[in-house]
Short mmCIF file of C-alpha atoms in Angstrom, two decimals:
data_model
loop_
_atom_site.label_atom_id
_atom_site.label_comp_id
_atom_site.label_asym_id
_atom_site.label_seq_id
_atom_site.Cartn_x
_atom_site.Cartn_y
_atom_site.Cartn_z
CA UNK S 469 50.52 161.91 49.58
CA UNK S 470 54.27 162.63 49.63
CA UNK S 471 55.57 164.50 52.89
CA UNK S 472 56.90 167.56 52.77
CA UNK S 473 60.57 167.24 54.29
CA UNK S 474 60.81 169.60 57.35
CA UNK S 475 64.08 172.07 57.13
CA UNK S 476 65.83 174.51 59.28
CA UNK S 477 68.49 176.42 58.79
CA UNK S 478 71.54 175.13 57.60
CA UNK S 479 74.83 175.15 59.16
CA UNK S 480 76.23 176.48 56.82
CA UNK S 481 75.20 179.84 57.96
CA UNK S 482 74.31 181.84 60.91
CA UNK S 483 72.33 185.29 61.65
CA UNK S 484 73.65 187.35 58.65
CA UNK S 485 74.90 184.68 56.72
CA UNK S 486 78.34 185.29 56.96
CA UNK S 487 79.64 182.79 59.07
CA UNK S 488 80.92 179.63 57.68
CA UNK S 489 79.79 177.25 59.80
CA UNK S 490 79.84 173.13 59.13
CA UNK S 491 79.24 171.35 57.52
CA UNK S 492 80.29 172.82 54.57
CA UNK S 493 81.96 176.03 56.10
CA UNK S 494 80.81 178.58 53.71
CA UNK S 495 78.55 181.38 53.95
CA UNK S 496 75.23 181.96 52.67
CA UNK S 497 76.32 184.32 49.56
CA UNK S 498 79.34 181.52 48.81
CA UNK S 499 76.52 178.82 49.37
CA UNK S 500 74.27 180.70 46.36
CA UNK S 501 77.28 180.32 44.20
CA UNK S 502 78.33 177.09 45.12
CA UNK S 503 74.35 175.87 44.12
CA UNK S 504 74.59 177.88 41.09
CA UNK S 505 78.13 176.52 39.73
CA UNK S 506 76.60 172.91 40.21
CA UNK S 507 73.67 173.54 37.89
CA UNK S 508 76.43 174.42 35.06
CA UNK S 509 78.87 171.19 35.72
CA UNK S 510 79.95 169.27 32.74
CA UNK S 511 79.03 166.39 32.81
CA UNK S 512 76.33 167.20 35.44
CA UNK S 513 77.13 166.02 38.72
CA UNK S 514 73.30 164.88 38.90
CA UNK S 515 71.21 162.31 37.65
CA UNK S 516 67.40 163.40 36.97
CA UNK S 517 64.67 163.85 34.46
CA UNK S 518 65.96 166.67 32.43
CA UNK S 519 63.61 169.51 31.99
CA UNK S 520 65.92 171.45 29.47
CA UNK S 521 67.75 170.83 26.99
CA UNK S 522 71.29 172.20 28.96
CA UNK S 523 70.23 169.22 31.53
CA UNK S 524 69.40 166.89 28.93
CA UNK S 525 73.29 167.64 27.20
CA UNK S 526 75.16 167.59 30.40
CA UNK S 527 73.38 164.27 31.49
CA UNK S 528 74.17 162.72 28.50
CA UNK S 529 78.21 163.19 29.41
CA UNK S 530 77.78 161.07 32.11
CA UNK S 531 79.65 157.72 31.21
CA UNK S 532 77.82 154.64 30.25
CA UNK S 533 79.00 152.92 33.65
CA UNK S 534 77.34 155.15 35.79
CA UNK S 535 74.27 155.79 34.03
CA UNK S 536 73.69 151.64 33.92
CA UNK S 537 73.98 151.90 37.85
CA UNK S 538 71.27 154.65 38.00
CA UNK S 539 68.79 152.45 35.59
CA UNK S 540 68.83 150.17 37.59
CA UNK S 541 68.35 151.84 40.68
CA UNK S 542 65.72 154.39 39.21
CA UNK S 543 62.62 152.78 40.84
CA UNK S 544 64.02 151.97 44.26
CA UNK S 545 62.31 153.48 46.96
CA UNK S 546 61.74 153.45 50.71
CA UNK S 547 57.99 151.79 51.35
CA UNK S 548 56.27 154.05 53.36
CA UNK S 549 55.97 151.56 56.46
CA UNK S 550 59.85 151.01 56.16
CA UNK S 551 60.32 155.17 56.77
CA UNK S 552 57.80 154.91 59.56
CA UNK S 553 60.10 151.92 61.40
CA UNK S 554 63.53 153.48 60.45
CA UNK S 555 62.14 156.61 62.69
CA UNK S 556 61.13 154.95 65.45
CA UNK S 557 64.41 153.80 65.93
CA UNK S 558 65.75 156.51 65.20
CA UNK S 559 63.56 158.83 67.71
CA UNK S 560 65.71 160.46 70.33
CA UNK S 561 64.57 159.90 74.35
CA UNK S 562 61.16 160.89 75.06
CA UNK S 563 61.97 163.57 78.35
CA UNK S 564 59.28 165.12 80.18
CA UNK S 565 58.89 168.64 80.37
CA UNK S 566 61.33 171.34 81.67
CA UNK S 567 63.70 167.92 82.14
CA UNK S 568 67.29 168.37 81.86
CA UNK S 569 67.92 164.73 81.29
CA UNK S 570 70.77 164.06 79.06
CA UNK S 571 69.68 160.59 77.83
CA UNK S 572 68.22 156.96 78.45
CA UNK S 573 69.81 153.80 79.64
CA UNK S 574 69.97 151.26 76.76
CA UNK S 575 67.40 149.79 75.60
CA UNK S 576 64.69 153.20 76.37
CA UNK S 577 65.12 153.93 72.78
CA UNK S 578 65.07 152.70 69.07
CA UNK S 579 68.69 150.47 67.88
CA UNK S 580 69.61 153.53 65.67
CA UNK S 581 69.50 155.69 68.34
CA UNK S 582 71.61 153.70 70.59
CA UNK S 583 73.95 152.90 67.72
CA UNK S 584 74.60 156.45 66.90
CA UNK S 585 75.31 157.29 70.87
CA UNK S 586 78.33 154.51 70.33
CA UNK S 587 79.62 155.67 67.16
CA UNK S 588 79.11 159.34 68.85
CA UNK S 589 81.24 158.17 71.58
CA UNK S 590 83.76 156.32 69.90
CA UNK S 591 84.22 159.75 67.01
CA UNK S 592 83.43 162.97 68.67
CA UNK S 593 84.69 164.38 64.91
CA UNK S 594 81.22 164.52 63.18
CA UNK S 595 77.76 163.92 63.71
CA UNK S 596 77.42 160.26 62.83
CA UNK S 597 75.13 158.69 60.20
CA UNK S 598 74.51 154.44 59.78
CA UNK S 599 76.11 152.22 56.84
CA UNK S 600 73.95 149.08 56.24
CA UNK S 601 74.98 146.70 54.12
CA UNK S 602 73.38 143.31 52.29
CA UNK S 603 77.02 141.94 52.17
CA UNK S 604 78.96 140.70 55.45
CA UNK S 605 77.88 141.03 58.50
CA UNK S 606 77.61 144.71 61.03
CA UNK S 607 79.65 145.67 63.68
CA UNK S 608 75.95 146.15 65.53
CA UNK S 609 74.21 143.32 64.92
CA UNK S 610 74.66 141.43 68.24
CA UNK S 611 73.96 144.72 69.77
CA UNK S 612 70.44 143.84 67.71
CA UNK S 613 70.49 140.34 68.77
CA UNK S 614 70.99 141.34 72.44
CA UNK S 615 68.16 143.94 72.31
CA UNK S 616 65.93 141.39 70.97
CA UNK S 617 65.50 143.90 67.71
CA UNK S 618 66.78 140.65 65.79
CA UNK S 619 66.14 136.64 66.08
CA UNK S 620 69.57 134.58 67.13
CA UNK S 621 70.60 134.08 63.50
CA UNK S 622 69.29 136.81 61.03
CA UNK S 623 71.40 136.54 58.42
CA UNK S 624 69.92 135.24 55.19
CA UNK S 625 71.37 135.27 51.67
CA UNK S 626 74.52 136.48 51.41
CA UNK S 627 74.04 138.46 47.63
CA UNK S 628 77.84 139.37 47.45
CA UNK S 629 77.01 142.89 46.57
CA UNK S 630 78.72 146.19 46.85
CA UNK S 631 75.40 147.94 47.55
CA UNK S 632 74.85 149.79 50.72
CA UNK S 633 72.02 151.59 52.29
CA UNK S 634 73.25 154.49 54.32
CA UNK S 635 70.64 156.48 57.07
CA UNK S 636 71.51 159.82 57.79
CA UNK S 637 69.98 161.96 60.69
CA UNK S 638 68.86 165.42 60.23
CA UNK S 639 71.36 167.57 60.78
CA UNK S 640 74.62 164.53 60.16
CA UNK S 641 77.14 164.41 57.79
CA UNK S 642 80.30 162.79 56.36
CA UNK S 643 83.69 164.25 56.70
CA UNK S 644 85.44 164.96 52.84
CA UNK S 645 86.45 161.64 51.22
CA UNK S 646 87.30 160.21 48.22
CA UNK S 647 86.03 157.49 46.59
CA UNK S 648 89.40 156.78 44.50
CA UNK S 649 89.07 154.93 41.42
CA UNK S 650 85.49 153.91 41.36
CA UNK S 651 82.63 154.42 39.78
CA UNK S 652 79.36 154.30 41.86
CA UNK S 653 76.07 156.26 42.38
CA UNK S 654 74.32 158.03 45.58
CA UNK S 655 70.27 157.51 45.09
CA UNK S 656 68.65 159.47 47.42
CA UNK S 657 65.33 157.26 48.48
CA UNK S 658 63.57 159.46 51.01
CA UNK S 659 64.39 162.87 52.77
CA UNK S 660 66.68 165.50 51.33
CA UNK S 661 70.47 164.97 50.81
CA UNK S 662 73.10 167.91 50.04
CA UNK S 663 76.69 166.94 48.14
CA UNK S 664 79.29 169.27 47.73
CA UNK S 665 81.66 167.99 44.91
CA UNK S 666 85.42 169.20 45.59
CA UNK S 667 88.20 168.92 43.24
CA UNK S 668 90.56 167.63 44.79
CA UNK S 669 90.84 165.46 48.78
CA UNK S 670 92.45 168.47 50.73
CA UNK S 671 90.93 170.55 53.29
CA UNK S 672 91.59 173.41 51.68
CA UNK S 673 90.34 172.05 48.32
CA UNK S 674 88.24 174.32 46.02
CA UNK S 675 84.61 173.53 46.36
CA UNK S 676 83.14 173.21 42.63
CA UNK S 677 79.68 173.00 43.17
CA UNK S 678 76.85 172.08 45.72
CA UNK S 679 73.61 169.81 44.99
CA UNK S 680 70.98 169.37 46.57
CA UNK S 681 69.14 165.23 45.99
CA UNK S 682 65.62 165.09 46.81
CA UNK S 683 63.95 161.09 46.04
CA UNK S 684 64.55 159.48 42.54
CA UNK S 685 68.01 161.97 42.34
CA UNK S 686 71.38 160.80 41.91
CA UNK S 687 74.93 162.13 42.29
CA UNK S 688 77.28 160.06 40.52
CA UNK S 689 81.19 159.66 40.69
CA UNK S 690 83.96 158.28 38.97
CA UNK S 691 88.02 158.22 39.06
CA UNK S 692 87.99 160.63 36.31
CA UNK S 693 84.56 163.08 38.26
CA UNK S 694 83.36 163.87 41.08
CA UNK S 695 85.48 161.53 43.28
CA UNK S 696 85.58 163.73 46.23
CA UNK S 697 82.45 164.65 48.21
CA UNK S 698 80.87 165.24 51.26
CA UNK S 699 77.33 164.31 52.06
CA UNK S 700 74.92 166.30 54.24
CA UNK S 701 71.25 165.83 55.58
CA UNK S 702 70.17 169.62 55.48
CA UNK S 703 66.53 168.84 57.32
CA UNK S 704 65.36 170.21 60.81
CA UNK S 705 67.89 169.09 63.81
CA UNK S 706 65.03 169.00 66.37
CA UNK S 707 64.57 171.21 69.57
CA UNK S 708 67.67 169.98 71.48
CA UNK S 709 70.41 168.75 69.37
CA UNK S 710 73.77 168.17 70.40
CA UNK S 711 76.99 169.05 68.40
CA UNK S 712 76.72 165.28 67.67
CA UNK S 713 73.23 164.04 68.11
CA UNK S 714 70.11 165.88 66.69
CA UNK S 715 66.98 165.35 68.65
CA UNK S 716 64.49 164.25 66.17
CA UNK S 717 63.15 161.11 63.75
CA UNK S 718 63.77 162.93 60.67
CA UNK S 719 66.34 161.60 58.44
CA UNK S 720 67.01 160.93 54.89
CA UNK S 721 68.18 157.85 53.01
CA UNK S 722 70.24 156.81 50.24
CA UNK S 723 71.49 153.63 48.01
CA UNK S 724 75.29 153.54 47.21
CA UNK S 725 76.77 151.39 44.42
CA UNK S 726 80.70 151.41 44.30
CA UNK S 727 82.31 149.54 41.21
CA UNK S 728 86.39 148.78 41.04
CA UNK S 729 87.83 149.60 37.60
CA UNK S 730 87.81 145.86 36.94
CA UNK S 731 83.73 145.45 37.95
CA UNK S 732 82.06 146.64 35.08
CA UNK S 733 79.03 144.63 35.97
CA UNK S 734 77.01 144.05 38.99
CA UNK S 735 76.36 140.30 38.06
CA UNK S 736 79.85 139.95 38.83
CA UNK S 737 80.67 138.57 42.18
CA UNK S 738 82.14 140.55 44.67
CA UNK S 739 83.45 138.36 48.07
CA UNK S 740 81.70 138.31 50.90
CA UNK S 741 83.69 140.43 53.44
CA UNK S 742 83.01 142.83 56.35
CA UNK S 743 85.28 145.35 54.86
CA UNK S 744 85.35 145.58 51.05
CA UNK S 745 87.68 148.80 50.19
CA UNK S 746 89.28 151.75 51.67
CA UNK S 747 88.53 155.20 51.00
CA UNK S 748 90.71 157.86 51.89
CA UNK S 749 89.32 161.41 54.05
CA UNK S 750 89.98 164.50 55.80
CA UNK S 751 89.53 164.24 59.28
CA UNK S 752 86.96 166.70 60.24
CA UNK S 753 89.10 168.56 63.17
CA UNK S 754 92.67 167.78 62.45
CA UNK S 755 92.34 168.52 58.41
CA UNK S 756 94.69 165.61 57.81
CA UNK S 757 94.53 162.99 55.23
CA UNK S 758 93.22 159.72 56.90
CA UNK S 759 92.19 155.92 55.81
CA UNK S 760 89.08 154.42 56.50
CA UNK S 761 88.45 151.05 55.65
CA UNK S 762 84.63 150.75 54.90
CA UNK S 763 82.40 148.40 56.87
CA UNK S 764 79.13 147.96 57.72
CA UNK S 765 77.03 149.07 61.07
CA UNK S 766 74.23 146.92 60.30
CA UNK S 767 73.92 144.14 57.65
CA UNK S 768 70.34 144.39 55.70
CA UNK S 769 68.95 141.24 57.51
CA UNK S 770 69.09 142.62 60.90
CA UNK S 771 67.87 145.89 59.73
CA UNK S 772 64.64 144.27 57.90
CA UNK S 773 64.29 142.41 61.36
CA UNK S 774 64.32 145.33 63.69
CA UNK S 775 62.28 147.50 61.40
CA UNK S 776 59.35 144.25 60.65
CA UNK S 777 59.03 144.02 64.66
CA UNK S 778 58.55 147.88 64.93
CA UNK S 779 55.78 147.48 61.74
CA UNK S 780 54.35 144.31 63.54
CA UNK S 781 54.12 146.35 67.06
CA UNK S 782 52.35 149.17 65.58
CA UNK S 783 49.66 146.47 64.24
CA UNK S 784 49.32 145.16 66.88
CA UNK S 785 48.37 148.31 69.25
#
């Protein structure tokens, strides 16, 4: 039985509606639009079983590189014991009633909890959601190691790949940012993702359409379409979030594939490096252009560790 995923009311919007709020600052009536323009896209900006023969046209615009990275990725999903680990360490700090706590010493709650109270920390900009990658090693895995989420040497195979998982909390999102001149895919595996597609990286870019990816849907991009995005977990923020933190398990999931121009195949190897490109974006409260050179929170490995010992501990109870 497939859950139902739990969702409040965007940000987007406020009482009436007409407040543009984050993190897509538009109203509710520009919001309708922005939904509806996406459905009309040529090619479509999403990847799904067509149910008409519009979808079936627009789809079939989509260029051959992309679509060969959604084949392959069209049976991936989260198992169901894997969502079940990835919230319990997610799961904000357990306070008793009428508490006014404002959090736990390390260690009282799950590593992707504690690693999104760093990266809070360290970028007070936006609500921050976890990169993990099966190439390189992550910034956080000794944090792992340390916690005793992971054994003294996780790290297995190295698959040189430029695959990456990425979590994102209810209620997170990523700032604007372009993915320059590749070509790569966003699978949504579990949860409930929203993209807006902009047409050009400016703050003050116009928005061409919104989409909403639900499990087995993909938004695609390439130099030519759709390069700049922003990404968005629409479900319910919890009871007591934070401008940064939400205060509940719920998340959603998805599988990013980035090509270069010069990768047209996966079986191609791509090095083994912490930091494999950089992507430009706009900074979420200065609206200036900014470079980010992509890395990895968690490596795959370490994340498979933490998440078997969380799987193992609820057997054993």
């Amino acid at each position: 039985m497939t859950e139902t995923p739990r969702t409040s009311m965007s940000r987007t919007g406020a009482g009436d509606g007409t407040e543009a709020r984050p993190p897509f600052y538009v109203t509710r009536e520009e919001e309708k639009r922005l939904r509806a323009q996406a459905e009309v896209l040529v090619p479509s900006l999403v990847v799904d079983q067509p149910s008409t023969f519009d979808e079936y046209v627009r789809q079939l615009m989509v260029p051959p590189a992309a679509m060969d990275l959604v084949r392959k990725a069209a049976h991936l999903r989260l198992a169901a014991w894997e969502v079940q680990a990835i919230r319990a360490l997610l799961a904000p700090p357990v306070h008793p009633p009428n508490s006014a706590a404002a959090g736990p010493a390390p260690g009282e709650v799950g590593l992707l909890r504690q690693i999104l109270v760093k990266k809070a920390a360290e970028d007070c900009s936006h609500p921050p959601y976890i990169r993990v990658a099966c190439t390189g090693r992550g910034t956080y895995d000794q944090l792992a190691i340390d916690r005793g989420d992971a054994p003294a040497d996780p790290w297995g195979a190295d698959y040189g790949s430029p695959v990456v998982l990425e979590i994102w909390p209810a209620q997170h999102y990523s700032p604007m940012h372009s993915h320059g001149d590749t070509t790569g895919i966003v699978y949504c595996l579990t949860g409930r993702l929203d993209v807006m597609s902009y047409a050009t990286l400016d703050w003050n870019a116009e928005k061409r359409g919104l989409a909403t990816l639900s499990p087995g849907m993909c938004a695609w991009l390439s130099k030519e379409h759709f390069a700049v995005h922003k990404v968005y977990c629409p479900l319910d923020g919890g009871p007591r979030p934070t401008p940064l933190l939400n205060d509940t398990d719920d998340f959603a999931a998805s599988f990013h594939v980035y090509l270069n121009e010069d990768e047209t195949s996966v079986e191609e190897h791509v090095p083994a490096v912490l930091s494999r490109d950089v992507f430009k974006y706009i900074h979420e409260t200065k609206h200036t252009e900014e470079s980010f050179t992509t890395y990895s929170d968690l490596s795959w490995s370490v994340l498979r560790h933490a998440m078997t010992r969380i799987a193992a501990a609820s057997t054993n109870r």
